[in-house]
PDB file of C-alpha atoms in Angstrom:
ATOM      1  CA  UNK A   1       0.000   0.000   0.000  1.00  0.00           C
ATOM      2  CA  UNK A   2       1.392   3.174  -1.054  1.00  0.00           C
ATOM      3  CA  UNK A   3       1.104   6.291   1.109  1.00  0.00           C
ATOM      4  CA  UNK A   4       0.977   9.949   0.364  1.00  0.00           C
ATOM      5  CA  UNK A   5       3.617  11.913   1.137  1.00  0.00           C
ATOM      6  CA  UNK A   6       3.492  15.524   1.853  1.00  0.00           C
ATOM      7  CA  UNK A   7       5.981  16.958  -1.076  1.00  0.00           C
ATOM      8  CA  UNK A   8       6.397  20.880  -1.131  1.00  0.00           C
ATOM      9  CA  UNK A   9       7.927  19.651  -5.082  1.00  0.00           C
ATOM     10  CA  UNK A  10       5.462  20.437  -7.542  1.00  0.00           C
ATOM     11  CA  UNK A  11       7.815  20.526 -10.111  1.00  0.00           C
ATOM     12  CA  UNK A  12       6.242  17.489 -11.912  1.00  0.00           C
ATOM     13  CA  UNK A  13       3.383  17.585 -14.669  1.00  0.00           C
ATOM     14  CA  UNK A  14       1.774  14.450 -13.919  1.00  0.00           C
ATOM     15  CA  UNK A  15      -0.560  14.616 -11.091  1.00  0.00           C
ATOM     16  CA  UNK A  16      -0.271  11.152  -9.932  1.00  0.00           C
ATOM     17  CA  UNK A  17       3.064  11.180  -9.180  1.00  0.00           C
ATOM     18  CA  UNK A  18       2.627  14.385  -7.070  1.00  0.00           C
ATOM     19  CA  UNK A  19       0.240  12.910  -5.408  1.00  0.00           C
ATOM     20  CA  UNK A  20       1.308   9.516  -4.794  1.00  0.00           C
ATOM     21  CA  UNK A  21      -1.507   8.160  -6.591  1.00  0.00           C
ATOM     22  CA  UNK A  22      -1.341   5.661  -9.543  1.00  0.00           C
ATOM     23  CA  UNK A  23      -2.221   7.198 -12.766  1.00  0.00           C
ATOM     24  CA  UNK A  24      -5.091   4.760 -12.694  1.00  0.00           C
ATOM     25  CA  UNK A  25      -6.360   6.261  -9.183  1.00  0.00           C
ATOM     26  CA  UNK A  26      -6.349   9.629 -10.668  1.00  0.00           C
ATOM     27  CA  UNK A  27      -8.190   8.981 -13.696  1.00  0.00           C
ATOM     28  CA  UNK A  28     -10.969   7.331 -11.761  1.00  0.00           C
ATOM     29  CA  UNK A  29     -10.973  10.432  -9.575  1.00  0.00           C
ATOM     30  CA  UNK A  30     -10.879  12.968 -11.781  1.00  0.00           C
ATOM     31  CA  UNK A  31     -13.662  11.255 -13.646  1.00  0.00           C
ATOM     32  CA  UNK A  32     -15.817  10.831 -10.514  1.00  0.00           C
ATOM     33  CA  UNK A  33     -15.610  14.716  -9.454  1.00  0.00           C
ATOM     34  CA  UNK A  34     -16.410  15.387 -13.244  1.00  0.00           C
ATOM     35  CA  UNK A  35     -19.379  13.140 -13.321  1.00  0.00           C
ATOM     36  CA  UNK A  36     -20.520  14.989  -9.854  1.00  0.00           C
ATOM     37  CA  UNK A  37     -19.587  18.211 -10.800  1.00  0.00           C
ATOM     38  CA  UNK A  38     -21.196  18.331 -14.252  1.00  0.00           C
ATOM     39  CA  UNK A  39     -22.301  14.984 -15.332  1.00  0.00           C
ATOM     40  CA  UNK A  40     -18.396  15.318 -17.194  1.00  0.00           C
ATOM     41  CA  UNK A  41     -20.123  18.142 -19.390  1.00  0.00           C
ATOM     42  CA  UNK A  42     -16.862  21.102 -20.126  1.00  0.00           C
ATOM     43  CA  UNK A  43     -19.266  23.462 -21.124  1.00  0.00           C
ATOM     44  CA  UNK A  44     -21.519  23.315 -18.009  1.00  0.00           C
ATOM     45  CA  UNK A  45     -22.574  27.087 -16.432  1.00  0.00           C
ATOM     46  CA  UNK A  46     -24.599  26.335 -13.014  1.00  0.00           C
ATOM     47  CA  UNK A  47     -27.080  27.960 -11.446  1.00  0.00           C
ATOM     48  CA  UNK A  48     -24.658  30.125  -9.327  1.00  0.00           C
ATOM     49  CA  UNK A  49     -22.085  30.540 -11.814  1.00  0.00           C
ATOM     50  CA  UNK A  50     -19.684  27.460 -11.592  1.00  0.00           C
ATOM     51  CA  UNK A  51     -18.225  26.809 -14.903  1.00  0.00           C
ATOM     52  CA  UNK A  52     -17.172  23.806 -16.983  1.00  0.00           C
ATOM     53  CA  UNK A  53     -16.438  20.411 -16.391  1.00  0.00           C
ATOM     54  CA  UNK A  54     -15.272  20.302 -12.595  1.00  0.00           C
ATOM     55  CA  UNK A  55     -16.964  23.699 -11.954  1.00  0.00           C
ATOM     56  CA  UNK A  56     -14.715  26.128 -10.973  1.00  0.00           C
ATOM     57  CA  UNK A  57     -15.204  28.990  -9.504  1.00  0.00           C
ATOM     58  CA  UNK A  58     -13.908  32.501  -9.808  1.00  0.00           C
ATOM     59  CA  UNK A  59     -11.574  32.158  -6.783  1.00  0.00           C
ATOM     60  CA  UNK A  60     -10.059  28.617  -8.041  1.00  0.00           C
ATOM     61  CA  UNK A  61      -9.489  30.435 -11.760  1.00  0.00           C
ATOM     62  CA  UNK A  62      -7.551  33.636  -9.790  1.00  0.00           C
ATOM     63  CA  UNK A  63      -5.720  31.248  -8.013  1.00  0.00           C
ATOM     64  CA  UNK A  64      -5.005  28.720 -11.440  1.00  0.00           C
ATOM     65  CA  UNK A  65      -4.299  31.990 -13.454  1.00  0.00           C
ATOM     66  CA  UNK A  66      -6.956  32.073 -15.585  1.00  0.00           C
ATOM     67  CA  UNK A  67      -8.575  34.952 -13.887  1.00  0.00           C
ATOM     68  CA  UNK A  68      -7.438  38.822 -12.852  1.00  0.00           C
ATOM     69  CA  UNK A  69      -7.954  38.632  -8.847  1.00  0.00           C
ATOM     70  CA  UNK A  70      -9.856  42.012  -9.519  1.00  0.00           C
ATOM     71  CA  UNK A  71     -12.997  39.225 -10.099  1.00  0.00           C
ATOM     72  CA  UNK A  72     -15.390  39.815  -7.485  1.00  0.00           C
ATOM     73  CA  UNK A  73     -17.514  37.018  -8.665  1.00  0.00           C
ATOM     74  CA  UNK A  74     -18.551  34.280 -10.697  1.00  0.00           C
ATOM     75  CA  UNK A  75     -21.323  36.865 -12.705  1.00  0.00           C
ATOM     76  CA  UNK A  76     -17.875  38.635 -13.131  1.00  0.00           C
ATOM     77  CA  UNK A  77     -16.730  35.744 -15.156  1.00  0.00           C
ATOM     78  CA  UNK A  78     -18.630  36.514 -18.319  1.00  0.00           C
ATOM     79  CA  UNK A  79     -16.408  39.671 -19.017  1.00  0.00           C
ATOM     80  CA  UNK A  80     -13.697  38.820 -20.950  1.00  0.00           C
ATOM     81  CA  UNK A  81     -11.718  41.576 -19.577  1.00  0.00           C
ATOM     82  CA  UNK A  82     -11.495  39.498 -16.063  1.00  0.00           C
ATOM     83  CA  UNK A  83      -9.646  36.705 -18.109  1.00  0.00           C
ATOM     84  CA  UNK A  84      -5.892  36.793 -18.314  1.00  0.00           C
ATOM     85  CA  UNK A  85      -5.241  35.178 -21.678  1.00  0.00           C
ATOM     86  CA  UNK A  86      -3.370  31.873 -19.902  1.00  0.00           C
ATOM     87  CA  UNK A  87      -2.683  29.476 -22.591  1.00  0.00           C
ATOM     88  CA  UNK A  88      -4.967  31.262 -24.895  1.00  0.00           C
ATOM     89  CA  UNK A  89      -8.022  31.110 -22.397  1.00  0.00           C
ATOM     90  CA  UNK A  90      -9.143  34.992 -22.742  1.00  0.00           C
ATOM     91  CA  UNK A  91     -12.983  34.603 -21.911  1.00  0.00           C
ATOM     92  CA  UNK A  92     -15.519  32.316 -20.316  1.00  0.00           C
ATOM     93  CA  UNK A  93     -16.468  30.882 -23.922  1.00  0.00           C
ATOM     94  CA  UNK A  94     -12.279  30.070 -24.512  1.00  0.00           C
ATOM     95  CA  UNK A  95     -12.396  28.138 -21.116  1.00  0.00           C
ATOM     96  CA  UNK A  96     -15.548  26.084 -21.274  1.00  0.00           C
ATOM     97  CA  UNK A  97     -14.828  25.052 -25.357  1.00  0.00           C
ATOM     98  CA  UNK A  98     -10.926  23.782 -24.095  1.00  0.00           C
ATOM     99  CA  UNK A  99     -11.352  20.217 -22.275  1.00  0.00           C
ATOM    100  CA  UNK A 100      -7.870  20.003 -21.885  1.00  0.00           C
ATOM    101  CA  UNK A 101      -7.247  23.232 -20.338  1.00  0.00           C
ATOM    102  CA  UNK A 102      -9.728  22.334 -18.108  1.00  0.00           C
ATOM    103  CA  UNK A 103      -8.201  18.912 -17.420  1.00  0.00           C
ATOM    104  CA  UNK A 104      -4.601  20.743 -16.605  1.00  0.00           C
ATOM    105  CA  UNK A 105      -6.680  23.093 -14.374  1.00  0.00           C
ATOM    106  CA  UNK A 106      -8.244  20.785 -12.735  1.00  0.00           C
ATOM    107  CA  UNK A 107      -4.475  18.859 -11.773  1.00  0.00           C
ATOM    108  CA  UNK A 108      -3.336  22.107 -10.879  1.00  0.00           C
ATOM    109  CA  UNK A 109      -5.798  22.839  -8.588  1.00  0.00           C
ATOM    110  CA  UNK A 110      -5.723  19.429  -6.920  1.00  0.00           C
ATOM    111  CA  UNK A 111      -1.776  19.493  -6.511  1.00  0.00           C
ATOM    112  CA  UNK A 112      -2.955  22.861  -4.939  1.00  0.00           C
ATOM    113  CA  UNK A 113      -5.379  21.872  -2.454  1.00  0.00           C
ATOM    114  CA  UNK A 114      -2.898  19.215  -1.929  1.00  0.00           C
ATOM    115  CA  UNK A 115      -0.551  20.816  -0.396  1.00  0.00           C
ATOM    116  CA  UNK A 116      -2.611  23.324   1.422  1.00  0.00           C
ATOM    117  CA  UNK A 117      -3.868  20.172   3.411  1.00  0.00           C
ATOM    118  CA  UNK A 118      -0.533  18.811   4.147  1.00  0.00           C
ATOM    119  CA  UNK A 119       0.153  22.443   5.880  1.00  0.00           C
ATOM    120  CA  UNK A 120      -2.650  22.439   7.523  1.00  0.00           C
ATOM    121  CA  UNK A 121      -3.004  18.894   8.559  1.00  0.00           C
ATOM    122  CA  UNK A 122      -5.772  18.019   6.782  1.00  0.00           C
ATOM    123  CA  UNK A 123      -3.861  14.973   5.065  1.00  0.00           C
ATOM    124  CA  UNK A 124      -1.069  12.969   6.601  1.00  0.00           C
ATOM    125  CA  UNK A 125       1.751  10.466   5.453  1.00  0.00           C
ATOM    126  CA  UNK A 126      -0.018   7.937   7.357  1.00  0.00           C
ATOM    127  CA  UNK A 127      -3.224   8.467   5.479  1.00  0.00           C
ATOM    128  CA  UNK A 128      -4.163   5.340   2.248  1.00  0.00           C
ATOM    129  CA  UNK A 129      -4.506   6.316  -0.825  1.00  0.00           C
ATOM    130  CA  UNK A 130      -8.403   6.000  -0.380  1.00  0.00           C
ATOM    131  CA  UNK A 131      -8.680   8.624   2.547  1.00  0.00           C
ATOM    132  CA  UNK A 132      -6.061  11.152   0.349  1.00  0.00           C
ATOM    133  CA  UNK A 133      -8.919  10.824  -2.406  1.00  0.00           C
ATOM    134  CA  UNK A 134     -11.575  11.213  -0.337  1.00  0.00           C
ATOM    135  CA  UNK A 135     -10.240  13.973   1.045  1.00  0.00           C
ATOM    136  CA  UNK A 136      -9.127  15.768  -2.019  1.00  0.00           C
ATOM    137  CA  UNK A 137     -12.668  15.415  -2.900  1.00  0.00           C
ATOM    138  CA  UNK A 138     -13.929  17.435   0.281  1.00  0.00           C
ATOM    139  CA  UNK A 139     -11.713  19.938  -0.722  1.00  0.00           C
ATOM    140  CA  UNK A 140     -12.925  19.879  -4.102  1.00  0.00           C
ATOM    141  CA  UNK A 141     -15.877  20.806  -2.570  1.00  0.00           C
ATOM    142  CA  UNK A 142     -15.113  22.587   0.498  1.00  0.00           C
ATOM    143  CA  UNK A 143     -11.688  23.886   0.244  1.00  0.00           C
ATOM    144  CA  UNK A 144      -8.769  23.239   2.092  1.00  0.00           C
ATOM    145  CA  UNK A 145      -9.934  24.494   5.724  1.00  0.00           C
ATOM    146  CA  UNK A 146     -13.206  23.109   5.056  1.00  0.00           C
ATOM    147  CA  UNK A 147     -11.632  19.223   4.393  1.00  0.00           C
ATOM    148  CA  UNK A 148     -10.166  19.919   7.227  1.00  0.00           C
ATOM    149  CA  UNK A 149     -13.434  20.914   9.356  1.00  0.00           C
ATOM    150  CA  UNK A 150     -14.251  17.548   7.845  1.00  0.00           C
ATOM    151  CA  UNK A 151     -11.303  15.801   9.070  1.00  0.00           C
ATOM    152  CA  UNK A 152     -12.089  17.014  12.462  1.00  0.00           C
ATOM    153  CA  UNK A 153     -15.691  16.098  12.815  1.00  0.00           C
ATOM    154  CA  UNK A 154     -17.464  19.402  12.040  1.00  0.00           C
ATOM    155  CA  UNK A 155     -20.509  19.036   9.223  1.00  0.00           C
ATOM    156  CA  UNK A 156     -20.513  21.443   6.420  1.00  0.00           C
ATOM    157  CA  UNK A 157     -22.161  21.380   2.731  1.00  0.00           C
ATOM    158  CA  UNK A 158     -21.954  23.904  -0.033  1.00  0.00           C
ATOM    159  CA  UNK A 159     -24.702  26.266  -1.843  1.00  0.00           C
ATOM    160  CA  UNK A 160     -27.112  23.172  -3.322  1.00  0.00           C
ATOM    161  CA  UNK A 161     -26.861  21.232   0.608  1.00  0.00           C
ATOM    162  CA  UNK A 162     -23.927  18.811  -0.694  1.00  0.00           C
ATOM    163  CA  UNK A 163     -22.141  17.230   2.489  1.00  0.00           C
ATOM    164  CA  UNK A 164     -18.042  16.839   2.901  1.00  0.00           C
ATOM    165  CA  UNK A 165     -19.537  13.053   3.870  1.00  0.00           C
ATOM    166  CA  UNK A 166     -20.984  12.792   0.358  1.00  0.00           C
ATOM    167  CA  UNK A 167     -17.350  13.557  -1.826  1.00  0.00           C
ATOM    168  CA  UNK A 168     -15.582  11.906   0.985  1.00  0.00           C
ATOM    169  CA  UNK A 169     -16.984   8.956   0.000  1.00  0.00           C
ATOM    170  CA  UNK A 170     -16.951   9.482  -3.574  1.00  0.00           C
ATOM    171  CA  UNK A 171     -13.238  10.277  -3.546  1.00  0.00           C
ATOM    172  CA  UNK A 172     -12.673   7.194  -1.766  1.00  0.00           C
ATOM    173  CA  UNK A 173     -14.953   5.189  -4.407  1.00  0.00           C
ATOM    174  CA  UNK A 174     -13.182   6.373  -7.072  1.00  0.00           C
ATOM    175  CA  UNK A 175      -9.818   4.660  -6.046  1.00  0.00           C
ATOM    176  CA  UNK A 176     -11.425   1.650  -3.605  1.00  0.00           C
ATOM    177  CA  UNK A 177     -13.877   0.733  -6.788  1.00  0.00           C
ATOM    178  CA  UNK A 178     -13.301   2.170 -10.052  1.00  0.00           C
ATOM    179  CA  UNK A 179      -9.400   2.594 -10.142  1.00  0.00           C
ATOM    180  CA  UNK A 180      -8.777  -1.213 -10.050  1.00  0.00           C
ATOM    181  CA  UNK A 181     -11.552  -1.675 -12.967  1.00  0.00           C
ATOM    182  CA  UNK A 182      -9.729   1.119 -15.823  1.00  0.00           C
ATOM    183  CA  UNK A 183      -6.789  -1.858 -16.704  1.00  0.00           C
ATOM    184  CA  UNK A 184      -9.984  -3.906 -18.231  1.00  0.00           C
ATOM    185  CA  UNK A 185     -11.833  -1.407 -19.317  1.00  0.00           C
ATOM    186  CA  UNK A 186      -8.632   0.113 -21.134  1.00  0.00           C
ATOM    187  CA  UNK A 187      -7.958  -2.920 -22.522  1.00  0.00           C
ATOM    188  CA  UNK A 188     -11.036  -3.407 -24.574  1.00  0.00           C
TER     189      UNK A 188
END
């Protein structure tokens, strides 16, 4: 059993390896907050202004680079003068038509949230491969401080009444369940 290991090296392109996850593991969970996110759809806009596959909002695209931090807002998104032009993504339209910007976003902002839960103690070395996704997915939904209310017993949910409990356990279903299926399935 591998186990995570709290690198400050982000240096590497591949998320797995950052992570300590098998490529496999992150696959399944990328494709799991995707499906839960957006039903895997790039171009998704919800209700409250979360955009594309993994729906982002505006503070995850300031902090990925994608957005000026003079965006107040997700409404704010829809200007293209609050995009920065990162790898060619210069408006709202630019980001939700580009899958794999969105795909290198959403690695970025896991390695990210990450490491902000190694400083904080949200995530240990001690912690399987299972917990470190089911984590990752309460901060995919939470943030950082909230996985780590999480960790430490406290209930919290987003805008639509979505529970830490709820992507815990998704996160952790994507590498306990599907993960050790993609080897069959990639093999036809």
């Amino acid at each position: 059993r591998r186990h995570t290991r709290c690198s400050r090296d982000w240096s590497s392109d591949v998320c797995s390896s950052d992570l300590n996850l098998s490529s496999d593991q992150m696959t399944a969970y990328f494709a799991q907050i995707g499906k839960s996110e957006s039903g895997g759809n790039y171009a998704a806009v919800n209700s409250i202004g979360y955009v594309g596959k993994y729906q982002f909002g505006y503070p995850a695209l300031i902090d990925g680079g994608y957005v000026k931090s003079s965006c107040k807002s997700n409404a704010q998104l829809k200007n293209p003068n609050n995009w920065t032009g990162k790898n060619g993504i210069d408006s709202l339209d630019a980001f939700l038509a580009n899958s794999a910007e969105q795909e290198a976003a959403m690695c970025a902002y896991t390695k990210r949230n990450y490491s902000s839960m190694c400083r904080i103690g949200a995530v240990t070395t001690d912690q399987s491969p299972e917990d470190v996704a089911g984590m990752l997915a309460v901060s995919h939904l939470l943030g950082p401080g909230g996985a780590k209310q999480y960790r430490e017993g406290q209930k919290s949910a987003d805008a639509y009444g979505t529970t830490g409990a709820t992507y815990f356990n998704k996160g952790k279903y994507a590498v306990a369940q599907l993960a050790p299926k993609l080897p069959a399935i990639n093999a036809g």
